[in-house]
């Protein structure tokens, strides 16, 4: 199936990322991969924070209770 340039309506070869007539970039599925990669990294950092912060608070409360018990 031929692809048509959205800017100048020139017929393009399938797989080209740039129009040979007007030079405008043609949207490909590869361009969105970088954004999703950063989203995954941000999500994993957020998940680690959610797990680690209550763990630190829990250990702190446990140590405080132990300390008060011995006094
Ligand atoms: Zn074009």
PDB file of C-alpha atoms and ligand atoms in Angstrom:
ATOM      1  CA  UNK A   1       0.000   0.000   0.000  1.00  0.00           C
ATOM      2  CA  UNK A   2       1.411   3.446  -0.861  1.00  0.00           C
ATOM      3  CA  UNK A   3       1.813   6.097   1.816  1.00  0.00           C
ATOM      4  CA  UNK A   4       0.866   9.711   1.132  1.00  0.00           C
ATOM      5  CA  UNK A   5       2.692  12.694   2.606  1.00  0.00           C
ATOM      6  CA  UNK A   6       0.357  14.610   4.971  1.00  0.00           C
ATOM      7  CA  UNK A   7       2.045  17.901   4.021  1.00  0.00           C
ATOM      8  CA  UNK A   8       2.322  17.867   0.210  1.00  0.00           C
ATOM      9  CA  UNK A   9       0.377  14.671  -0.720  1.00  0.00           C
ATOM     10  CA  UNK A  10       3.372  13.137  -2.522  1.00  0.00           C
ATOM     11  CA  UNK A  11       3.400   9.352  -2.863  1.00  0.00           C
ATOM     12  CA  UNK A  12       6.048   7.809  -0.581  1.00  0.00           C
ATOM     13  CA  UNK A  13       7.776   4.435  -0.477  1.00  0.00           C
ATOM     14  CA  UNK A  14       6.685   2.361   2.508  1.00  0.00           C
ATOM     15  CA  UNK A  15       9.199   2.595   5.379  1.00  0.00           C
ATOM     16  CA  UNK A  16      10.535   6.069   4.595  1.00  0.00           C
ATOM     17  CA  UNK A  17      10.729   8.410   7.579  1.00  0.00           C
ATOM     18  CA  UNK A  18      11.074  11.619   5.548  1.00  0.00           C
ATOM     19  CA  UNK A  19       9.256  12.985   2.502  1.00  0.00           C
ATOM     20  CA  UNK A  20      11.650  13.391  -0.482  1.00  0.00           C
ATOM     21  CA  UNK A  21       9.658  16.312  -1.884  1.00  0.00           C
ATOM     22  CA  UNK A  22       8.995  18.587   1.123  1.00  0.00           C
ATOM     23  CA  UNK A  23      11.262  16.995   3.780  1.00  0.00           C
ATOM     24  CA  UNK A  24       8.559  16.623   6.436  1.00  0.00           C
ATOM     25  CA  UNK A  25       8.905  13.706   8.834  1.00  0.00           C
ATOM     26  CA  UNK A  26       6.448  10.829   8.472  1.00  0.00           C
ATOM     27  CA  UNK A  27       5.134   9.357  11.715  1.00  0.00           C
ATOM     28  CA  UNK A  28       6.577   5.911  12.413  1.00  0.00           C
ATOM     29  CA  UNK A  29       5.976   3.521  15.308  1.00  0.00           C
ATOM     30  CA  UNK A  30       9.662   3.751  16.315  1.00  0.00           C
ATOM     31  CA  UNK A  31       9.425   7.388  17.451  1.00  0.00           C
ATOM     32  CA  UNK A  32       7.288   6.566  20.525  1.00  0.00           C
ATOM     33  CA  UNK A  33       9.621   3.925  21.996  1.00  0.00           C
ATOM     34  CA  UNK A  34      11.906   6.407  23.817  1.00  0.00           C
ATOM     35  CA  UNK A  35       8.989   7.992  25.667  1.00  0.00           C
ATOM     36  CA  UNK A  36       7.621   4.636  26.843  1.00  0.00           C
ATOM     37  CA  UNK A  37      11.115   3.638  28.051  1.00  0.00           C
ATOM     38  CA  UNK A  38      11.356   6.691  30.297  1.00  0.00           C
ATOM     39  CA  UNK A  39       7.817   6.030  31.530  1.00  0.00           C
ATOM     40  CA  UNK A  40       8.824   2.494  32.599  1.00  0.00           C
ATOM     41  CA  UNK A  41      11.952   3.823  34.396  1.00  0.00           C
ATOM     42  CA  UNK A  42       9.880   6.456  36.181  1.00  0.00           C
ATOM     43  CA  UNK A  43       7.264   3.854  37.148  1.00  0.00           C
ATOM     44  CA  UNK A  44       9.884   1.469  38.607  1.00  0.00           C
ATOM     45  CA  UNK A  45      11.465   4.306  40.635  1.00  0.00           C
ATOM     46  CA  UNK A  46       7.997   5.222  41.940  1.00  0.00           C
ATOM     47  CA  UNK A  47       7.310   1.571  42.854  1.00  0.00           C
ATOM     48  CA  UNK A  48      10.633   1.288  44.727  1.00  0.00           C
ATOM     49  CA  UNK A  49       9.826   4.497  46.642  1.00  0.00           C
ATOM     50  CA  UNK A  50       6.380   3.123  47.597  1.00  0.00           C
ATOM     51  CA  UNK A  51       7.952  -0.097  48.944  1.00  0.00           C
ATOM     52  CA  UNK A  52      11.069   1.408  50.617  1.00  0.00           C
ATOM     53  CA  UNK A  53       9.469   4.407  52.393  1.00  0.00           C
ATOM     54  CA  UNK A  54       6.909   2.378  54.484  1.00  0.00           C
ATOM     55  CA  UNK A  55       9.664  -0.187  55.207  1.00  0.00           C
ATOM     56  CA  UNK A  56      11.938   2.521  56.671  1.00  0.00           C
ATOM     57  CA  UNK A  57       9.027   4.000  58.671  1.00  0.00           C
ATOM     58  CA  UNK A  58       8.054   0.520  59.947  1.00  0.00           C
ATOM     59  CA  UNK A  59      11.611  -0.327  61.038  1.00  0.00           C
ATOM     60  CA  UNK A  60      11.893   3.096  62.707  1.00  0.00           C
ATOM     61  CA  UNK A  61       8.645   2.586  64.665  1.00  0.00           C
ATOM     62  CA  UNK A  62       9.719  -0.955  65.662  1.00  0.00           C
ATOM     63  CA  UNK A  63      13.093   0.288  66.953  1.00  0.00           C
ATOM     64  CA  UNK A  64      11.353   3.146  68.819  1.00  0.00           C
ATOM     65  CA  UNK A  65       8.940   0.698  70.515  1.00  0.00           C
ATOM     66  CA  UNK A  66      11.849  -1.585  71.456  1.00  0.00           C
ATOM     67  CA  UNK A  67      13.781   1.397  72.848  1.00  0.00           C
ATOM     68  CA  UNK A  68      10.769   2.605  74.922  1.00  0.00           C
ATOM     69  CA  UNK A  69      10.105  -0.953  76.166  1.00  0.00           C
ATOM     70  CA  UNK A  70      13.591  -1.234  77.685  1.00  0.00           C
ATOM     71  CA  UNK A  71      13.247   2.104  79.489  1.00  0.00           C
TER      72      UNK A  71
HETATM   73 ZN1  LIG B   1       5.837  15.959   1.508  1.00  0.00          ZN
END
